[in-house]
PDB file of C-alpha atoms in Angstrom:
ATOM      1  CA  MET A   1      -0.217   0.032   0.092  1.00 60.00           C
ATOM      2  CA  ALA A   2       1.006   3.630  -1.035  1.00 90.00           C
ATOM      3  CA  VAL A   3       3.186   6.219   1.795  1.00 98.00           C
ATOM      4  CA  HIS A   4       0.743   8.359   2.749  1.00 98.00           C
ATOM      5  CA  ILE A   5       0.709  11.918   4.461  1.00 98.00           C
ATOM      6  CA  TRP A   6      -1.222  13.583   5.860  1.00 98.00           C
ATOM      7  CA  GLY A   7      -0.663  17.541   6.504  1.00 98.00           C
ATOM      8  CA  ARG A   8      -0.391  21.662   4.691  1.00 98.00           C
ATOM      9  CA  LEU A   9       2.986  22.270   3.852  1.00 97.00           C
ATOM     10  CA  SER A  10       2.602  25.819   5.155  1.00 96.00           C
ATOM     11  CA  SER A  11       3.252  23.526   8.676  1.00 98.00           C
ATOM     12  CA  LEU A  12       7.435  23.465   9.312  1.00 97.00           C
ATOM     13  CA  ASN A  13       6.627  19.889  10.621  1.00 98.00           C
ATOM     14  CA  VAL A  14       5.228  18.609   7.744  1.00 98.00           C
ATOM     15  CA  ARG A  15       7.597  20.015   5.619  1.00 98.00           C
ATOM     16  CA  LYS A  16      10.273  18.019   7.606  1.00 98.00           C
ATOM     17  CA  VAL A  17       8.362  14.732   6.325  1.00 98.00           C
ATOM     18  CA  VAL A  18       7.584  15.389   2.878  1.00 98.00           C
ATOM     19  CA  TRP A  19      11.163  16.389   2.294  1.00 98.00           C
ATOM     20  CA  ALA A  20      12.390  12.996   3.838  1.00 98.00           C
ATOM     21  CA  ALA A  21      10.402  11.248   1.814  1.00 98.00           C
ATOM     22  CA  GLN A  22      11.785  12.795  -1.853  1.00 98.00           C
ATOM     23  CA  GLU A  23      14.897  12.138  -0.571  1.00 98.00           C
ATOM     24  CA  THR A  24      14.547   8.430  -0.277  1.00 98.00           C
ATOM     25  CA  GLY A  25      12.060   8.232  -3.511  1.00 97.00           C
ATOM     26  CA  VAL A  26       9.467   6.614  -2.710  1.00 97.00           C
ATOM     27  CA  ALA A  27       6.217   7.353  -3.145  1.00 97.00           C
ATOM     28  CA  PHE A  28       3.653   8.806  -1.718  1.00 97.00           C
ATOM     29  CA  THR A  29       0.297  10.990  -1.536  1.00 97.00           C
ATOM     30  CA  ARG A  30      -0.242  14.049   0.602  1.00 98.00           C
ATOM     31  CA  SER A  31      -3.528  15.813   1.672  1.00 98.00           C
ATOM     32  CA  ASP A  32      -4.371  18.922   3.358  1.00 98.00           C
ATOM     33  CA  ALA A  33      -5.201  18.808   7.141  1.00 98.00           C
ATOM     34  CA  GLY A  34      -4.746  21.568   9.416  1.00 97.00           C
ATOM     35  CA  MET A  35      -5.459  25.060  10.399  1.00 95.00           C
ATOM     36  CA  ALA A  36      -8.103  26.468   7.325  1.00 94.00           C
ATOM     37  CA  PHE A  37      -7.534  22.148   5.983  1.00 97.00           C
ATOM     38  CA  GLY A  38      -9.424  21.284   8.740  1.00 97.00           C
ATOM     39  CA  VAL A  39      -9.572  17.692   9.476  1.00 98.00           C
ATOM     40  CA  VAL A  40      -7.248  17.137  12.812  1.00 98.00           C
ATOM     41  CA  LYS A  41     -10.532  16.936  14.472  1.00 98.00           C
ATOM     42  CA  THR A  42     -13.047  14.415  12.397  1.00 98.00           C
ATOM     43  CA  PRO A  43     -13.093  11.317  14.584  1.00 98.00           C
ATOM     44  CA  ALA A  44     -11.249   9.678  11.032  1.00 97.00           C
ATOM     45  CA  TYR A  45      -8.026  11.697  11.892  1.00 98.00           C
ATOM     46  CA  LEU A  46      -8.631  11.610  15.227  1.00 98.00           C
ATOM     47  CA  ALA A  47      -8.582   7.955  15.351  1.00 98.00           C
ATOM     48  CA  MET A  48      -4.827   8.392  13.405  1.00 98.00           C
ATOM     49  CA  ASN A  49      -3.767  11.143  15.329  1.00 98.00           C
ATOM     50  CA  PRO A  50      -5.352  11.038  18.655  1.00 98.00           C
ATOM     51  CA  ASN A  51      -3.234  14.588  19.470  1.00 98.00           C
ATOM     52  CA  ALA A  52      -5.252  16.692  16.057  1.00 98.00           C
ATOM     53  CA  LEU A  53      -1.862  17.897  14.729  1.00 98.00           C
ATOM     54  CA  VAL A  54      -0.046  17.573  11.907  1.00 98.00           C
ATOM     55  CA  PRO A  55       1.437  15.291  10.146  1.00 98.00           C
ATOM     56  CA  THR A  56       0.592  12.142   9.999  1.00 98.00           C
ATOM     57  CA  LEU A  57       1.693   9.201   7.902  1.00 98.00           C
ATOM     58  CA  GLN A  58      -0.156   6.563   7.040  1.00 98.00           C
ATOM     59  CA  ASP A  59       1.896   3.581   5.395  1.00 98.00           C
ATOM     60  CA  GLY A  60       0.395   0.743   4.634  1.00 95.00           C
ATOM     61  CA  ASP A  61      -1.831  -0.598   7.823  1.00 95.00           C
ATOM     62  CA  PHE A  62       0.984   1.360   9.964  1.00 97.00           C
ATOM     63  CA  VAL A  63       0.093   4.682  11.031  1.00 98.00           C
ATOM     64  CA  LEU A  64       2.673   7.384  12.361  1.00 98.00           C
ATOM     65  CA  TRP A  65       3.008  10.980  14.235  1.00 98.00           C
ATOM     66  CA  GLU A  66       5.547  13.026  15.686  1.00 98.00           C
ATOM     67  CA  SER A  67       7.624  14.998  12.917  1.00 98.00           C
ATOM     68  CA  ASN A  68      11.076  14.021  13.460  1.00 98.00           C
ATOM     69  CA  ALA A  69      10.334   9.988  14.960  1.00 98.00           C
ATOM     70  CA  ILE A  70       8.653  10.243  10.928  1.00 98.00           C
ATOM     71  CA  VAL A  71      11.102  11.484   9.697  1.00 98.00           C
ATOM     72  CA  ARG A  72      13.769   8.153  10.894  1.00 98.00           C
ATOM     73  CA  TYR A  73      10.801   5.886   9.807  1.00 98.00           C
ATOM     74  CA  LEU A  74      11.155   6.829   6.391  1.00 98.00           C
ATOM     75  CA  CYS A  75      14.985   7.571   6.467  1.00 98.00           C
ATOM     76  CA  ALA A  76      15.297   4.109   7.774  1.00 98.00           C
ATOM     77  CA  LYS A  77      12.556   2.118   6.007  1.00 98.00           C
ATOM     78  CA  TYR A  78      12.905   3.583   2.579  1.00 98.00           C
ATOM     79  CA  GLY A  79      16.218   5.545   2.698  1.00 98.00           C
ATOM     80  CA  ASP A  80      20.544   4.277   2.274  1.00 97.00           C
ATOM     81  CA  ALA A  81      23.159   3.773   4.665  1.00 96.00           C
ATOM     82  CA  THR A  82      24.173   7.857   4.615  1.00 96.00           C
ATOM     83  CA  LEU A  83      20.539   9.271   5.244  1.00 98.00           C
ATOM     84  CA  TYR A  84      20.294   6.285   7.508  1.00 98.00           C
ATOM     85  CA  PRO A  85      23.538   6.598   9.419  1.00 97.00           C
ATOM     86  CA  GLN A  86      24.251   2.782  10.170  1.00 96.00           C
ATOM     87  CA  ASP A  87      26.716   2.976  12.604  1.00 96.00           C
ATOM     88  CA  LEU A  88      25.621   3.257  16.424  1.00 97.00           C
ATOM     89  CA  ALA A  89      27.852   6.754  17.293  1.00 97.00           C
ATOM     90  CA  ALA A  90      26.462   8.266  14.014  1.00 97.00           C
ATOM     91  CA  ARG A  91      23.205   7.397  14.113  1.00 97.00           C
ATOM     92  CA  PHE A  92      22.753   9.115  17.644  1.00 97.00           C
ATOM     93  CA  ASP A  93      25.218  11.656  17.224  1.00 97.00           C
ATOM     94  CA  ALA A  94      22.397  12.674  14.507  1.00 98.00           C
ATOM     95  CA  GLU A  95      20.064  11.689  16.604  1.00 97.00           C
ATOM     96  CA  ARG A  96      20.729  14.104  19.340  1.00 98.00           C
ATOM     97  CA  TRP A  97      20.399  16.804  16.497  1.00 98.00           C
ATOM     98  CA  MET A  98      17.922  15.991  15.903  1.00 98.00           C
ATOM     99  CA  ASP A  99      16.419  15.875  19.815  1.00 98.00           C
ATOM    100  CA  TRP A 100      18.055  19.627  19.712  1.00 98.00           C
ATOM    101  CA  GLN A 101      16.448  20.645  17.009  1.00 98.00           C
ATOM    102  CA  GLN A 102      12.865  20.191  18.855  1.00 97.00           C
ATOM    103  CA  THR A 103      13.709  21.005  21.718  1.00 97.00           C
ATOM    104  CA  THR A 104      15.753  23.750  21.493  1.00 97.00           C
ATOM    105  CA  LEU A 105      15.885  25.139  17.933  1.00 98.00           C
ATOM    106  CA  ASN A 106      11.810  24.796  17.440  1.00 97.00           C
ATOM    107  CA  ARG A 107      10.396  25.679  20.717  1.00 96.00           C
ATOM    108  CA  ASP A 108      13.042  28.984  20.259  1.00 97.00           C
ATOM    109  CA  SER A 109      12.244  30.500  17.023  1.00 98.00           C
ATOM    110  CA  GLY A 110       8.783  29.790  17.217  1.00 98.00           C
ATOM    111  CA  GLY A 111       7.266  32.668  18.328  1.00 98.00           C
ATOM    112  CA  ALA A 112       9.031  35.797  15.708  1.00 98.00           C
ATOM    113  CA  PHE A 113       7.417  33.380  13.826  1.00 98.00           C
ATOM    114  CA  ALA A 114       4.398  33.400  15.272  1.00 98.00           C
ATOM    115  CA  GLN A 115       4.255  36.910  15.274  1.00 98.00           C
ATOM    116  CA  TRP A 116       5.610  37.572  11.792  1.00 98.00           C
ATOM    117  CA  PHE A 117       3.377  34.968   9.397  1.00 98.00           C
ATOM    118  CA  ARG A 118       0.445  34.264  11.787  1.00 97.00           C
ATOM    119  CA  THR A 119      -0.872  37.407  14.068  1.00 98.00           C
ATOM    120  CA  PRO A 120      -2.085  40.882  12.229  1.00 97.00           C
ATOM    121  CA  ALA A 121       0.247  43.432  12.220  1.00 97.00           C
ATOM    122  CA  GLU A 122      -1.952  45.378  14.700  1.00 98.00           C
ATOM    123  CA  GLN A 123      -1.791  42.205  17.269  1.00 98.00           C
ATOM    124  CA  ARG A 124       2.459  41.831  17.414  1.00 98.00           C
ATOM    125  CA  ASP A 125       4.078  41.860  20.280  1.00 98.00           C
ATOM    126  CA  ALA A 126       7.468  43.278  19.878  1.00 98.00           C
ATOM    127  CA  ALA A 127       8.279  41.598  22.896  1.00 98.00           C
ATOM    128  CA  VAL A 128       7.328  38.437  22.153  1.00 98.00           C
ATOM    129  CA  ILE A 129       9.200  39.021  18.845  1.00 98.00           C
ATOM    130  CA  ALA A 130      12.785  39.813  20.639  1.00 98.00           C
ATOM    131  CA  ARG A 131      12.376  37.101  23.179  1.00 98.00           C
ATOM    132  CA  SER A 132      12.131  34.772  20.759  1.00 98.00           C
ATOM    133  CA  THR A 133      14.857  36.622  18.753  1.00 98.00           C
ATOM    134  CA  ALA A 134      17.810  37.188  22.039  1.00 98.00           C
ATOM    135  CA  ALA A 135      17.298  32.732  22.293  1.00 98.00           C
ATOM    136  CA  THR A 136      16.898  31.686  18.429  1.00 98.00           C
ATOM    137  CA  GLU A 137      20.329  33.847  18.088  1.00 98.00           C
ATOM    138  CA  PRO A 138      22.690  31.439  19.963  1.00 98.00           C
ATOM    139  CA  ALA A 139      21.070  28.891  19.046  1.00 98.00           C
ATOM    140  CA  MET A 140      21.755  29.600  15.081  1.00 98.00           C
ATOM    141  CA  ALA A 141      25.776  30.710  16.390  1.00 98.00           C
ATOM    142  CA  GLN A 142      25.994  27.263  18.265  1.00 98.00           C
ATOM    143  CA  LEU A 143      24.622  25.434  14.584  1.00 98.00           C
ATOM    144  CA  ASN A 144      27.029  27.856  12.914  1.00 98.00           C
ATOM    145  CA  ASP A 145      29.831  27.266  15.113  1.00 98.00           C
ATOM    146  CA  HIS A 146      29.490  23.186  14.689  1.00 98.00           C
ATOM    147  CA  LEU A 147      29.130  23.228  11.516  1.00 98.00           C
ATOM    148  CA  ALA A 148      32.934  25.330  11.667  1.00 98.00           C
ATOM    149  CA  THR A 149      33.999  22.177  11.168  1.00 97.00           C
ATOM    150  CA  ARG A 150      31.711  19.568   9.157  1.00 98.00           C
ATOM    151  CA  ALA A 151      29.848  19.803   5.708  1.00 98.00           C
ATOM    152  CA  TYR A 152      26.465  18.716   7.002  1.00 98.00           C
ATOM    153  CA  VAL A 153      25.247  18.378  10.371  1.00 98.00           C
ATOM    154  CA  GLY A 154      26.328  14.608  10.896  1.00 97.00           C
ATOM    155  CA  GLY A 155      29.340  15.295   9.590  1.00 97.00           C
ATOM    156  CA  ALA A 156      31.204  14.526   5.439  1.00 97.00           C
ATOM    157  CA  HIS A 157      27.638  13.603   4.446  1.00 97.00           C
ATOM    158  CA  PHE A 158      23.847  14.603   4.224  1.00 98.00           C
ATOM    159  CA  SER A 159      21.692  13.197   6.755  1.00 98.00           C
ATOM    160  CA  MET A 160      18.804  12.621   8.503  1.00 98.00           C
ATOM    161  CA  ALA A 161      20.336  14.983  11.111  1.00 98.00           C
ATOM    162  CA  ASP A 162      20.192  17.559   8.760  1.00 98.00           C
ATOM    163  CA  ILE A 163      16.471  17.958   7.669  1.00 98.00           C
ATOM    164  CA  PRO A 164      15.154  19.176  11.145  1.00 98.00           C
ATOM    165  CA  ALA A 165      17.534  21.810  11.279  1.00 98.00           C
ATOM    166  CA  ALA A 166      17.662  23.340   8.211  1.00 98.00           C
ATOM    167  CA  CYS A 167      13.318  23.110   8.333  1.00 98.00           C
ATOM    168  CA  ASP A 168      13.570  26.070  11.131  1.00 98.00           C
ATOM    169  CA  VAL A 169      16.603  28.152   9.734  1.00 98.00           C
ATOM    170  CA  HIS A 170      14.483  28.522   6.647  1.00 98.00           C
ATOM    171  CA  ARG A 171      12.152  29.562   8.909  1.00 98.00           C
ATOM    172  CA  TRP A 172      14.220  31.252  10.552  1.00 98.00           C
ATOM    173  CA  PHE A 173      16.175  33.229   7.241  1.00 98.00           C
ATOM    174  CA  GLY A 174      12.714  33.760   5.715  1.00 98.00           C
ATOM    175  CA  LEU A 175      11.563  36.470   8.580  1.00 98.00           C
ATOM    176  CA  PRO A 176      11.401  39.617   7.983  1.00 98.00           C
ATOM    177  CA  GLN A 177      14.188  40.829  10.355  1.00 98.00           C
ATOM    178  CA  PRO A 178      17.881  41.738  10.403  1.00 97.00           C
ATOM    179  CA  ARG A 179      19.515  39.108  11.946  1.00 97.00           C
ATOM    180  CA  PRO A 180      24.016  38.372  12.171  1.00 98.00           C
ATOM    181  CA  ALA A 181      26.039  36.453   9.595  1.00 98.00           C
ATOM    182  CA  TRP A 182      26.810  33.238  10.287  1.00 98.00           C
ATOM    183  CA  PRO A 183      29.010  32.020   7.244  1.00 98.00           C
ATOM    184  CA  HIS A 184      29.187  28.188   8.112  1.00 98.00           C
ATOM    185  CA  LEU A 185      25.287  27.699   8.693  1.00 98.00           C
ATOM    186  CA  GLU A 186      25.186  30.084   5.523  1.00 98.00           C
ATOM    187  CA  ARG A 187      27.224  28.075   3.685  1.00 98.00           C
ATOM    188  CA  TRP A 188      25.592  24.766   4.696  1.00 98.00           C
ATOM    189  CA  PHE A 189      22.044  25.937   4.537  1.00 98.00           C
ATOM    190  CA  ALA A 190      23.045  27.281   0.561  1.00 98.00           C
ATOM    191  CA  SER A 191      24.321  23.590  -0.216  1.00 98.00           C
ATOM    192  CA  ILE A 192      21.089  22.229   1.324  1.00 98.00           C
ATOM    193  CA  LEU A 193      18.723  24.406  -1.145  1.00 98.00           C
ATOM    194  CA  SER A 194      20.680  22.603  -3.825  1.00 98.00           C
ATOM    195  CA  ARG A 195      19.278  19.328  -3.301  1.00 98.00           C
ATOM    196  CA  PRO A 196      16.497  18.644  -5.357  1.00 98.00           C
ATOM    197  CA  ALA A 197      13.623  16.843  -2.678  1.00 98.00           C
ATOM    198  CA  THR A 198      13.945  20.624  -1.243  1.00 98.00           C
ATOM    199  CA  ARG A 199      12.071  21.408  -4.418  1.00 98.00           C
ATOM    200  CA  GLY A 200       8.328  21.869  -2.853  1.00 97.00           C
ATOM    201  CA  VAL A 201       9.515  22.444   0.084  1.00 98.00           C
ATOM    202  CA  LEU A 202      11.961  24.900   0.807  1.00 98.00           C
ATOM    203  CA  ASP A 203      11.294  27.257  -2.106  1.00 97.00           C
ATOM    204  CA  LEU A 204       8.178  27.744  -0.450  1.00 95.00           C
ATOM    205  CA  PRO A 205       7.070  30.843   0.416  1.00 94.00           C
ATOM    206  CA  LEU A 206       6.138  31.257   4.865  1.00 96.00           C
ATOM    207  CA  SER A 207       2.609  31.169   5.048  1.00 94.00           C
TER     208      SER A 207
END
């Protein structure tokens, strides 16, 4: 049975999953869900994902939610040994950075994004943007320093570790506000954007 992804592409977490699927080359279909599209609170959807969130993955009879878990699953099942590292040290280094994206980078950066893109201009709170920026810039600097000595987040080769981080960087770089120069991060992100599998994901405007 075909792989199916539920979720709207305006969601950072859905973008991760769609990009991961495209990196593996697995055939998949996708249905819009969440926010204006609804769907997520229907009984059928809640039976798959009781959190009423996106994304949700269906792979035959198997259903999975939580975006980074879905990225890991797709890369493990349909990717190669570079995308999903087989060496345990390399794999858990990738896992570590994927968890950091979810618990630190995404948490810190979300406030400014929500103010710029999900809040009417007359209701924006500059203090929220300032707090988000103050928390996010050190995290971006940390990633920049990490990339000073390696081509990709996990080392010499592109892997699943790059996908969540790059989706967050894409969102942050798209905010209409100034940011410091992070040369290693910018070099890495340029190489990410050159990957064909990012088409239809990282070339979309923020919304």
